[in-house]
mmCIF file of C-alpha atoms and ligand atoms in Angstrom:
data_model
loop_
_atom_site.group_PDB
_atom_site.id
_atom_site.type_symbol
_atom_site.label_atom_id
_atom_site.label_comp_id
_atom_site.label_asym_id
_atom_site.label_seq_id
_atom_site.Cartn_x
_atom_site.Cartn_y
_atom_site.Cartn_z
ATOM 1 C CA UNK A 1 -8.413 23.101 10.357
ATOM 2 C CA UNK A 2 -4.996 21.690 9.533
ATOM 3 C CA UNK A 3 -4.894 18.280 8.442
ATOM 4 C CA UNK A 4 -2.844 15.779 10.417
ATOM 5 C CA UNK A 5 -2.449 12.236 9.267
ATOM 6 C CA UNK A 6 -0.785 9.279 11.230
ATOM 7 C CA UNK A 7 0.349 6.215 9.361
ATOM 8 C CA UNK A 8 1.085 3.156 11.425
ATOM 9 C CA UNK A 9 3.016 -0.003 10.078
ATOM 10 C CA UNK A 10 4.004 -2.817 12.214
ATOM 11 C CA UNK A 11 7.647 -3.867 12.166
ATOM 12 C CA UNK A 12 8.672 -7.308 10.516
ATOM 13 C CA UNK A 13 5.060 -8.116 11.164
ATOM 14 C CA UNK A 14 4.901 -12.012 10.492
ATOM 15 C CA UNK A 15 8.133 -12.589 12.128
ATOM 16 C CA UNK A 16 7.138 -10.346 15.239
ATOM 17 C CA UNK A 17 3.866 -12.409 15.748
ATOM 18 C CA UNK A 18 5.998 -15.565 15.753
ATOM 19 C CA UNK A 19 8.475 -13.994 18.272
ATOM 20 C CA UNK A 20 5.711 -13.010 20.530
ATOM 21 C CA UNK A 21 4.272 -16.513 20.637
ATOM 22 C CA UNK A 22 7.810 -18.027 21.175
ATOM 23 C CA UNK A 23 10.281 -16.207 23.463
ATOM 24 C CA UNK A 24 13.053 -18.663 22.335
ATOM 25 C CA UNK A 25 13.129 -16.857 18.976
ATOM 26 C CA UNK A 26 14.451 -13.480 20.603
ATOM 27 C CA UNK A 27 17.697 -12.192 19.320
ATOM 28 C CA UNK A 28 17.477 -14.894 16.574
ATOM 29 C CA UNK A 29 17.377 -14.226 12.871
ATOM 30 C CA UNK A 30 13.554 -15.373 12.010
ATOM 31 C CA UNK A 31 12.654 -15.822 8.317
ATOM 32 C CA UNK A 32 8.944 -16.508 7.377
ATOM 33 C CA UNK A 33 8.018 -18.208 3.963
ATOM 34 C CA UNK A 34 8.499 -21.172 2.102
ATOM 35 C CA UNK A 35 10.531 -24.273 3.365
ATOM 36 C CA UNK A 36 14.129 -23.726 2.639
ATOM 37 C CA UNK A 37 14.784 -27.562 2.377
ATOM 38 C CA UNK A 38 18.456 -27.085 3.274
ATOM 39 C CA UNK A 39 18.967 -24.580 0.514
ATOM 40 C CA UNK A 40 16.958 -26.656 -2.111
ATOM 41 C CA UNK A 41 13.624 -25.204 -1.432
ATOM 42 C CA UNK A 42 11.531 -22.776 -3.811
ATOM 43 C CA UNK A 43 9.250 -20.095 -3.247
ATOM 44 C CA UNK A 44 10.227 -16.808 -1.445
ATOM 45 C CA UNK A 45 10.622 -15.076 1.811
ATOM 46 C CA UNK A 46 7.483 -13.179 3.163
ATOM 47 C CA UNK A 47 9.302 -11.349 5.833
ATOM 48 C CA UNK A 48 12.360 -11.500 7.957
ATOM 49 C CA UNK A 49 12.960 -9.889 11.362
ATOM 50 C CA UNK A 50 15.537 -7.250 11.818
ATOM 51 C CA UNK A 51 18.382 -9.652 12.896
ATOM 52 C CA UNK A 52 17.682 -11.701 9.691
ATOM 53 C CA UNK A 53 17.904 -8.513 7.657
ATOM 54 C CA UNK A 54 21.500 -7.884 8.772
ATOM 55 C CA UNK A 55 22.332 -10.889 6.649
ATOM 56 C CA UNK A 56 20.773 -9.043 3.625
ATOM 57 C CA UNK A 57 17.495 -11.115 3.615
ATOM 58 C CA UNK A 58 14.313 -9.406 2.746
ATOM 59 C CA UNK A 59 10.722 -9.994 1.606
ATOM 60 C CA UNK A 60 10.193 -11.493 -1.980
ATOM 61 C CA UNK A 61 13.933 -12.956 -2.035
ATOM 62 C CA UNK A 62 14.001 -16.600 -3.103
ATOM 63 C CA UNK A 63 14.055 -18.801 0.153
ATOM 64 C CA UNK A 64 17.153 -20.580 -1.237
ATOM 65 C CA UNK A 65 19.071 -17.406 -1.468
ATOM 66 C CA UNK A 66 18.058 -16.502 2.067
ATOM 67 C CA UNK A 67 19.242 -19.870 3.288
ATOM 68 C CA UNK A 68 22.594 -19.425 1.491
ATOM 69 C CA UNK A 69 22.864 -15.870 3.344
ATOM 70 C CA UNK A 70 21.942 -17.265 6.568
ATOM 71 C CA UNK A 71 21.608 -21.128 7.247
ATOM 72 C CA UNK A 72 21.486 -20.802 11.052
ATOM 73 C CA UNK A 73 18.263 -18.709 10.716
ATOM 74 C CA UNK A 74 14.891 -20.009 12.117
ATOM 75 C CA UNK A 75 12.828 -20.587 9.096
ATOM 76 C CA UNK A 76 9.040 -20.944 9.640
ATOM 77 C CA UNK A 77 6.002 -21.378 7.556
ATOM 78 C CA UNK A 78 3.348 -18.718 7.937
ATOM 79 C CA UNK A 79 0.611 -19.028 10.253
ATOM 80 C CA UNK A 80 -2.017 -16.593 8.786
ATOM 81 C CA UNK A 81 -4.566 -17.353 11.517
ATOM 82 C CA UNK A 82 -2.193 -15.883 14.099
ATOM 83 C CA UNK A 83 -1.407 -12.788 11.974
ATOM 84 C CA UNK A 84 -5.118 -12.041 11.244
ATOM 85 C CA UNK A 85 -5.691 -12.127 15.080
ATOM 86 C CA UNK A 86 -3.011 -9.863 16.052
ATOM 87 C CA UNK A 87 -3.760 -7.480 13.200
ATOM 88 C CA UNK A 88 -7.451 -6.944 14.128
ATOM 89 C CA UNK A 89 -6.583 -6.533 17.767
ATOM 90 C CA UNK A 90 -4.065 -3.791 16.773
ATOM 91 C CA UNK A 91 -6.757 -2.317 14.526
ATOM 92 C CA UNK A 92 -9.215 -2.132 17.131
ATOM 93 C CA UNK A 93 -6.520 -0.174 19.364
ATOM 94 C CA UNK A 94 -5.910 2.297 16.574
ATOM 95 C CA UNK A 95 -9.497 2.800 15.532
ATOM 96 C CA UNK A 96 -10.486 4.251 18.869
ATOM 97 C CA UNK A 97 -8.015 7.314 18.637
ATOM 98 C CA UNK A 98 -8.862 8.322 15.107
ATOM 99 C CA UNK A 99 -11.358 10.765 13.726
ATOM 100 C CA UNK A 100 -11.058 8.622 10.680
ATOM 101 C CA UNK A 101 -9.632 5.317 10.162
ATOM 102 C CA UNK A 102 -8.448 3.309 7.111
ATOM 103 C CA UNK A 103 -6.743 -0.064 7.249
ATOM 104 C CA UNK A 104 -4.440 -0.029 4.230
ATOM 105 C CA UNK A 105 -2.854 -3.573 4.632
ATOM 106 C CA UNK A 106 -2.625 -6.460 7.130
ATOM 107 C CA UNK A 107 -0.077 -4.513 9.358
ATOM 108 C CA UNK A 108 -0.770 -0.992 8.547
ATOM 109 C CA UNK A 109 -3.274 1.904 8.776
ATOM 110 C CA UNK A 110 -3.946 5.643 8.233
ATOM 111 C CA UNK A 111 -5.490 7.671 10.828
ATOM 112 C CA UNK A 112 -6.915 11.076 10.446
ATOM 113 C CA UNK A 113 -6.132 12.799 13.805
ATOM 114 C CA UNK A 114 -6.692 16.432 12.831
ATOM 115 C CA UNK A 115 -9.096 17.152 15.741
ATOM 116 C CA UNK A 116 -6.208 16.907 18.061
ATOM 117 C CA UNK A 117 -5.428 20.402 16.854
ATOM 118 C CA UNK A 118 -1.654 20.150 16.372
ATOM 119 C CA UNK A 119 1.393 17.948 15.676
ATOM 120 C CA UNK A 120 2.528 18.095 19.253
ATOM 121 C CA UNK A 121 -0.782 16.556 20.539
ATOM 122 C CA UNK A 122 -0.530 14.003 17.656
ATOM 123 C CA UNK A 123 2.989 13.009 18.674
ATOM 124 C CA UNK A 124 1.603 12.343 22.022
ATOM 125 C CA UNK A 125 -1.192 10.078 20.846
ATOM 126 C CA UNK A 126 1.326 8.221 18.558
ATOM 127 C CA UNK A 127 3.523 7.489 21.690
ATOM 128 C CA UNK A 128 0.483 6.331 23.592
ATOM 129 C CA UNK A 129 -0.592 4.164 20.835
ATOM 130 C CA UNK A 130 2.936 2.573 20.263
ATOM 131 C CA UNK A 131 3.175 1.797 23.939
ATOM 132 C CA UNK A 132 -0.321 0.148 23.897
ATOM 133 C CA UNK A 133 0.231 -1.872 20.966
ATOM 134 C CA UNK A 134 3.478 -3.162 22.683
ATOM 135 C CA UNK A 135 1.928 -3.799 25.900
ATOM 136 C CA UNK A 136 -1.172 -5.496 24.742
ATOM 137 C CA UNK A 137 -0.083 -7.232 21.438
ATOM 138 C CA UNK A 138 3.658 -7.576 22.141
ATOM 139 C CA UNK A 139 4.549 -6.315 18.606
ATOM 140 C CA UNK A 140 6.401 -2.853 17.775
ATOM 141 C CA UNK A 141 4.869 -0.356 15.327
ATOM 142 C CA UNK A 142 6.554 2.461 13.417
ATOM 143 C CA UNK A 143 4.492 5.689 13.074
ATOM 144 C CA UNK A 144 4.710 8.616 10.588
ATOM 145 C CA UNK A 145 2.782 11.796 11.186
ATOM 146 C CA UNK A 146 2.401 14.265 8.277
ATOM 147 C CA UNK A 147 0.105 16.663 6.507
ATOM 148 C CA UNK A 148 -1.148 14.022 4.221
ATOM 149 C CA UNK A 149 -1.346 10.140 3.569
ATOM 150 C CA UNK A 150 1.562 9.901 1.126
ATOM 151 C CA UNK A 151 4.023 11.804 3.376
ATOM 152 C CA UNK A 152 2.691 10.071 6.499
ATOM 153 C CA UNK A 153 3.417 6.605 4.816
ATOM 154 C CA UNK A 154 6.919 7.502 3.879
ATOM 155 C CA UNK A 155 7.522 8.815 7.317
ATOM 156 C CA UNK A 156 6.282 5.515 8.806
ATOM 157 C CA UNK A 157 9.109 3.779 7.022
ATOM 158 C CA UNK A 158 12.027 6.375 7.861
ATOM 159 C CA UNK A 159 12.973 5.153 11.345
ATOM 160 C CA UNK A 160 11.938 1.382 11.523
ATOM 161 C CA UNK A 161 11.912 -0.464 13.721
ATOM 162 C CA UNK A 162 10.069 1.130 16.592
ATOM 163 C CA UNK A 163 10.124 4.545 14.906
ATOM 164 C CA UNK A 164 8.274 7.815 15.182
ATOM 165 C CA UNK A 165 8.993 10.393 12.493
ATOM 166 C CA UNK A 166 7.030 13.636 12.376
ATOM 167 C CA UNK A 167 7.188 15.751 9.226
ATOM 168 C CA UNK A 168 5.548 19.238 9.663
ATOM 169 C CA UNK A 169 4.052 21.220 6.590
ATOM 170 C CA UNK A 170 7.173 23.326 6.311
ATOM 171 C CA UNK A 171 9.500 20.372 6.358
ATOM 172 C CA UNK A 172 7.685 18.291 3.773
ATOM 173 C CA UNK A 173 9.845 19.365 0.739
ATOM 174 C CA UNK A 174 13.267 18.728 2.438
ATOM 175 C CA UNK A 175 12.112 15.433 3.757
ATOM 176 C CA UNK A 176 10.830 14.063 0.634
ATOM 177 C CA UNK A 177 13.103 15.672 -2.102
ATOM 178 C CA UNK A 178 16.208 13.328 -1.709
ATOM 179 C CA UNK A 179 14.300 10.098 -1.530
ATOM 180 C CA UNK A 180 13.946 7.496 -4.260
ATOM 181 C CA UNK A 181 10.739 7.819 -6.413
ATOM 182 C CA UNK A 182 10.000 4.364 -5.199
ATOM 183 C CA UNK A 183 8.939 5.866 -1.806
ATOM 184 C CA UNK A 184 5.833 7.028 -3.350
ATOM 185 C CA UNK A 185 2.798 4.517 -3.157
ATOM 186 C CA UNK A 186 1.926 3.143 -6.624
ATOM 187 C CA UNK A 187 5.553 3.567 -8.002
ATOM 188 C CA UNK A 188 6.848 -0.098 -8.372
ATOM 189 C CA UNK A 189 9.941 -1.536 -10.066
ATOM 190 C CA UNK A 190 8.344 -0.965 -13.683
ATOM 191 C CA UNK A 191 7.369 2.676 -13.161
ATOM 192 C CA UNK A 192 10.653 3.342 -11.682
ATOM 193 C CA UNK A 193 12.578 1.841 -14.651
ATOM 194 C CA UNK A 194 10.478 4.006 -16.883
ATOM 195 C CA UNK A 195 11.185 7.228 -14.904
ATOM 196 C CA UNK A 196 14.965 6.477 -14.697
ATOM 197 C CA UNK A 197 15.045 6.254 -18.403
ATOM 198 C CA UNK A 198 13.777 9.812 -18.403
ATOM 199 C CA UNK A 199 16.581 10.710 -15.906
ATOM 200 C CA UNK A 200 14.094 10.916 -12.983
ATOM 201 C CA UNK A 201 15.529 9.290 -9.860
ATOM 202 C CA UNK A 202 14.567 11.350 -6.786
ATOM 203 C CA UNK A 203 11.328 12.851 -5.919
ATOM 204 C CA UNK A 204 12.733 16.185 -6.510
ATOM 205 C CA UNK A 205 13.412 15.164 -10.020
ATOM 206 C CA UNK A 206 10.080 14.005 -10.430
ATOM 207 C CA UNK A 207 8.470 17.160 -8.819
ATOM 208 C CA UNK A 208 10.362 19.283 -11.101
ATOM 209 C CA UNK A 209 9.664 17.272 -14.354
ATOM 210 C CA UNK A 210 7.413 18.334 -17.142
ATOM 211 C CA UNK A 211 4.027 16.913 -16.247
ATOM 212 C CA UNK A 212 2.886 16.869 -19.856
ATOM 213 C CA UNK A 213 5.901 14.728 -20.644
ATOM 214 C CA UNK A 214 4.966 12.442 -17.559
ATOM 215 C CA UNK A 215 1.350 12.142 -18.941
ATOM 216 C CA UNK A 216 2.610 11.064 -22.274
ATOM 217 C CA UNK A 217 4.684 8.294 -20.857
ATOM 218 C CA UNK A 218 2.713 7.001 -17.921
ATOM 219 C CA UNK A 219 -0.863 8.244 -18.749
ATOM 220 C CA UNK A 220 -2.874 9.966 -15.869
ATOM 221 C CA UNK A 221 -0.828 8.381 -13.342
ATOM 222 C CA UNK A 222 2.048 10.288 -14.475
ATOM 223 C CA UNK A 223 0.313 13.397 -13.860
ATOM 224 C CA UNK A 224 -0.816 12.075 -10.350
ATOM 225 C CA UNK A 225 2.660 10.998 -9.212
ATOM 226 C CA UNK A 226 3.930 14.641 -10.287
ATOM 227 C CA UNK A 227 1.542 16.027 -7.810
ATOM 228 C CA UNK A 228 2.334 13.718 -5.120
ATOM 229 C CA UNK A 229 6.185 14.469 -5.518
ATOM 230 C CA UNK A 230 5.270 18.176 -4.984
ATOM 231 C CA UNK A 231 4.060 16.967 -1.521
ATOM 232 C CA UNK A 232 0.476 17.306 -2.393
ATOM 233 C CA UNK A 233 -2.086 14.532 -1.531
ATOM 234 C CA UNK A 234 -5.620 15.643 -0.585
ATOM 235 C CA UNK A 235 -7.059 11.970 -0.769
ATOM 236 C CA UNK A 236 -9.113 11.570 2.455
ATOM 237 C CA UNK A 237 -8.603 8.899 4.969
ATOM 238 C CA UNK A 238 -11.396 6.438 3.720
ATOM 239 C CA UNK A 239 -13.244 4.851 6.639
ATOM 240 C CA UNK A 240 -14.025 1.683 4.650
ATOM 241 C CA UNK A 241 -11.828 0.186 2.082
ATOM 242 C CA UNK A 242 -13.174 -3.006 0.444
ATOM 243 C CA UNK A 243 -10.882 -6.022 0.517
ATOM 244 C CA UNK A 244 -11.233 -7.074 -3.079
ATOM 245 C CA UNK A 245 -9.961 -10.550 -3.098
ATOM 246 C CA UNK A 246 -8.158 -13.446 -1.216
ATOM 247 C CA UNK A 247 -5.464 -15.266 -2.773
ATOM 248 C CA UNK A 248 -3.125 -18.288 -2.303
ATOM 249 C CA UNK A 249 -0.200 -19.519 -4.327
ATOM 250 C CA UNK A 250 2.298 -22.373 -4.243
ATOM 251 C CA UNK A 251 5.519 -22.961 -5.903
ATOM 252 C CA UNK A 252 6.467 -26.646 -6.354
ATOM 253 C CA UNK A 253 9.555 -27.970 -5.053
ATOM 254 C CA UNK A 254 9.989 -29.509 -8.431
ATOM 255 C CA UNK A 255 8.330 -28.552 -11.503
ATOM 256 C CA UNK A 256 5.514 -30.926 -12.147
ATOM 257 C CA UNK A 257 2.968 -32.181 -14.873
ATOM 258 C CA UNK A 258 1.623 -34.788 -12.452
ATOM 259 C CA UNK A 259 -2.125 -34.076 -12.529
ATOM 260 C CA UNK A 260 -2.695 -35.559 -8.945
ATOM 261 C CA UNK A 261 -0.056 -33.530 -7.441
ATOM 262 C CA UNK A 262 -1.352 -30.274 -9.204
ATOM 263 C CA UNK A 263 -5.142 -30.931 -8.110
ATOM 264 C CA UNK A 264 -4.136 -31.809 -4.699
ATOM 265 C CA UNK A 265 -2.202 -28.671 -4.385
ATOM 266 C CA UNK A 266 -5.036 -26.653 -5.764
ATOM 267 C CA UNK A 267 -7.413 -28.406 -2.980
ATOM 268 C CA UNK A 268 -5.035 -27.459 -0.230
ATOM 269 C CA UNK A 269 -4.813 -23.894 -1.415
ATOM 270 C CA UNK A 270 -8.605 -23.743 -1.785
ATOM 271 C CA UNK A 271 -9.084 -25.209 1.650
ATOM 272 C CA UNK A 272 -6.684 -22.626 3.189
ATOM 273 C CA UNK A 273 -8.377 -19.884 1.207
ATOM 274 C CA UNK A 274 -11.660 -20.920 2.464
ATOM 275 C CA UNK A 275 -10.533 -20.741 6.077
ATOM 276 C CA UNK A 276 -9.593 -17.006 5.496
ATOM 277 C CA UNK A 277 -13.022 -16.308 3.817
ATOM 278 C CA UNK A 278 -14.997 -17.924 6.502
ATOM 279 C CA UNK A 279 -13.043 -15.889 9.211
ATOM 280 C CA UNK A 280 -13.869 -12.751 7.514
ATOM 281 C CA UNK A 281 -17.483 -13.632 6.669
ATOM 282 C CA UNK A 282 -16.984 -13.156 3.117
ATOM 283 C CA UNK A 283 -18.833 -14.806 0.278
ATOM 284 C CA UNK A 284 -17.457 -14.853 -3.257
ATOM 285 C CA UNK A 285 -18.701 -14.834 -6.984
ATOM 286 C CA UNK A 286 -15.540 -15.295 -8.957
ATOM 287 C CA UNK A 287 -12.874 -18.025 -8.803
ATOM 288 C CA UNK A 288 -9.541 -17.436 -10.662
ATOM 289 C CA UNK A 289 -6.930 -20.012 -11.383
ATOM 290 C CA UNK A 290 -3.178 -18.935 -11.956
ATOM 291 C CA UNK A 291 -0.799 -21.288 -13.785
ATOM 292 C CA UNK A 292 2.983 -20.731 -14.340
ATOM 293 C CA UNK A 293 4.828 -23.012 -16.538
ATOM 294 C CA UNK A 294 8.593 -23.909 -16.147
ATOM 295 C CA UNK A 295 9.664 -21.056 -18.522
ATOM 296 C CA UNK A 296 7.568 -18.556 -16.295
ATOM 297 C CA UNK A 297 4.812 -18.205 -18.836
ATOM 298 C CA UNK A 298 1.908 -17.412 -16.860
ATOM 299 C CA UNK A 299 -1.936 -17.726 -17.451
ATOM 300 C CA UNK A 300 -4.987 -16.932 -15.528
ATOM 301 C CA UNK A 301 -8.434 -18.237 -16.081
ATOM 302 C CA UNK A 302 -11.623 -16.980 -14.125
ATOM 303 C CA UNK A 303 -15.267 -18.230 -13.826
ATOM 304 C CA UNK A 304 -18.042 -16.395 -12.214
ATOM 305 C CA UNK A 305 -20.964 -17.912 -10.496
ATOM 306 C CA UNK A 306 -24.652 -16.394 -10.825
ATOM 307 C CA UNK A 307 -24.893 -15.700 -7.167
ATOM 308 C CA UNK A 308 -22.392 -15.574 -4.069
ATOM 309 C CA UNK A 309 -21.122 -18.705 -2.544
ATOM 310 C CA UNK A 310 -19.227 -19.658 0.375
ATOM 311 C CA UNK A 311 -19.020 -23.248 -0.688
ATOM 312 C CA UNK A 312 -15.354 -24.693 -0.285
ATOM 313 C CA UNK A 313 -16.229 -27.434 -2.635
ATOM 314 C CA UNK A 314 -17.028 -24.820 -5.339
ATOM 315 C CA UNK A 315 -13.670 -23.326 -5.060
ATOM 316 C CA UNK A 316 -12.295 -26.699 -5.606
ATOM 317 C CA UNK A 317 -14.405 -27.753 -8.550
ATOM 318 C CA UNK A 318 -13.927 -24.397 -10.282
ATOM 319 C CA UNK A 319 -10.086 -24.429 -9.850
ATOM 320 C CA UNK A 320 -9.937 -28.004 -11.037
ATOM 321 C CA UNK A 321 -12.090 -27.307 -14.089
ATOM 322 C CA UNK A 322 -10.208 -24.384 -15.099
ATOM 323 C CA UNK A 323 -6.955 -26.282 -14.714
ATOM 324 C CA UNK A 324 -8.003 -28.946 -17.237
ATOM 325 C CA UNK A 325 -6.909 -27.173 -20.309
ATOM 326 C CA UNK A 326 -3.473 -26.652 -18.806
ATOM 327 C CA UNK A 327 -3.032 -30.294 -17.503
ATOM 328 C CA UNK A 328 -4.057 -31.599 -20.871
ATOM 329 C CA UNK A 329 -0.840 -30.248 -22.376
ATOM 330 C CA UNK A 330 1.443 -32.246 -19.923
ATOM 331 C CA UNK A 331 3.712 -29.010 -19.721
ATOM 332 C CA UNK A 332 5.603 -28.753 -16.608
ATOM 333 C CA UNK A 333 4.116 -26.381 -14.115
ATOM 334 C CA UNK A 334 5.997 -24.422 -11.707
ATOM 335 C CA UNK A 335 3.369 -22.404 -9.813
ATOM 336 C CA UNK A 336 -0.353 -22.566 -9.123
ATOM 337 C CA UNK A 337 -2.674 -20.096 -7.655
ATOM 338 C CA UNK A 338 -6.171 -19.808 -6.474
ATOM 339 C CA UNK A 339 -7.972 -16.281 -5.954
ATOM 340 C CA UNK A 340 -11.631 -15.556 -4.950
ATOM 341 C CA UNK A 341 -13.032 -12.130 -5.652
ATOM 342 C CA UNK A 342 -16.267 -10.247 -6.286
ATOM 343 C CA UNK A 343 -16.743 -10.493 -2.487
ATOM 344 C CA UNK A 344 -19.539 -9.698 -0.183
ATOM 345 C CA UNK A 345 -19.084 -9.534 3.553
ATOM 346 C CA UNK A 346 -21.469 -11.066 5.897
ATOM 347 C CA UNK A 347 -20.704 -8.319 8.456
ATOM 348 C CA UNK A 348 -22.036 -5.732 6.179
ATOM 349 C CA UNK A 349 -25.268 -7.480 5.705
ATOM 350 C CA UNK A 350 -25.627 -8.177 9.513
ATOM 351 C CA UNK A 351 -25.136 -4.459 10.348
ATOM 352 C CA UNK A 352 -28.109 -3.700 7.812
ATOM 353 C CA UNK A 353 -30.435 -6.329 9.436
ATOM 354 C CA UNK A 354 -29.518 -4.880 12.829
ATOM 355 C CA UNK A 355 -31.166 -1.520 12.051
HETATM 356 P P1 LIG B 401 5.528 -5.050 5.437
HETATM 357 O O1 LIG B 401 4.934 -4.078 6.401
HETATM 358 O O2 LIG B 401 5.882 -4.556 3.941
HETATM 359 O O3 LIG B 401 6.727 -5.671 5.997
HETATM 360 P P2 LIG B 401 7.154 -6.011 7.391
HETATM 361 O O4 LIG B 401 6.076 -5.681 8.400
HETATM 362 O O5 LIG B 401 7.501 -7.571 7.486
HETATM 363 O O6 LIG B 401 8.314 -5.308 7.784
HETATM 364 P P3 LIG B 401 8.682 -3.763 8.005
HETATM 365 O O7 LIG B 401 9.117 -3.570 9.441
HETATM 366 O O8 LIG B 401 9.699 -3.481 6.898
HETATM 367 O O9 LIG B 401 7.225 -3.062 7.884
HETATM 368 O O10 LIG B 401 4.566 -6.141 5.111
HETATM 369 C C1 LIG B 401 3.657 -6.773 6.318
HETATM 370 C C2 LIG B 401 3.517 -8.282 6.200
HETATM 371 O O11 LIG B 401 3.201 -8.682 4.832
HETATM 372 C C3 LIG B 401 4.991 -8.898 6.514
HETATM 373 O O12 LIG B 401 5.331 -9.240 7.723
HETATM 374 C C4 LIG B 401 4.741 -10.178 5.527
HETATM 375 C C5 LIG B 401 3.722 -9.837 4.388
HETATM 376 N N1 LIG B 401 4.422 -9.628 3.231
HETATM 377 C C6 LIG B 401 4.512 -10.876 2.367
HETATM 378 O O13 LIG B 401 4.058 -11.841 2.577
HETATM 379 N N2 LIG B 401 5.218 -10.625 1.167
HETATM 380 C C7 LIG B 401 6.011 -9.635 0.778
HETATM 381 O O14 LIG B 401 6.519 -9.513 -0.259
HETATM 382 C C8 LIG B 401 5.592 -8.390 1.683
HETATM 383 C C9 LIG B 401 6.410 -7.132 1.364
HETATM 384 C C10 LIG B 401 5.054 -8.601 2.991
HETATM 385 MG MG1 LIG B 402 5.266 -3.671 8.296
#
């Protein structure tokens, strides 16, 4: 049977959720991220709606730059609880129409829809799903349909927002060849720079590069990227992908060595993290602290418990303990972060006991 994969990615997701909650935002540039504080704010943009993107604002841009580009924009702090709720409702809609379903991010998923028997049918399903998501959850989705996961994801990004792009097997090469290597999942800015050094810019360049050379420079991933660039990706849609960690970070408005301010911030991050953990019925074993000094020197320290825990106090205690060695130095700190990992999900256990 011919493989047909659908990739769904919601448009300007965090901003779209805010717009659906507050119709006053319609038509205005909306930016989700750190507080811009009249242009003095630190931290970054998490996302911006398409109106805001017209000003050149994008994810990961310093919030101060965004404010300079568009001071009249609506700047909002993220409301993760809302985004997680909308996300899980959308995922429920998608799951029902897939032979196999894999959530690949808070606002994206891969669906194996091969059993529909053809690309025409798959397009029909995509249209229905887009309509349903829009009617029920009042956000828009962009969809890519292709013979494999890599191409489907690239296709979903092709006609955003509210896009639907179909790449049939015979069109794969023409579709991907002229695109930047960055379009391939796993190729970030560092790998891109290495490839550019080798004179490889487009997917076509990568597809015709010497795989041995790629392997020498990038290891086994080099070989893998070469295969993907040739339009080949046999990786299946995996029904269950474990969420590996939960993470929160904060950039201080002004670099600080004030122990109380740092510990208070770690406590707030831990409480926030605990909320997400509880909602997803997860328990953790490892707590990791991240500290970034003024000069961007960054350190992480981790501690693992003997058994799983869902204790909020434990996250706070371990984070504070791990921070101690950095606080002693009295050096100015720019950013702190807390991560919990080594997770187990209550849902999984519940299902077992149900049997
Ligand atoms: P994306 O799907 O990458 O972006 P998006 O949905 O905002 O916009 P697009 O229409 O281009 O798909 O990410 C989904 C959400 O993840 C996004 O709404 C906010 C969050 N996010 C961050 O917090 N930081 C980031 O750097 C990125 C890229 C996303
Ligand atoms: Mg998106």
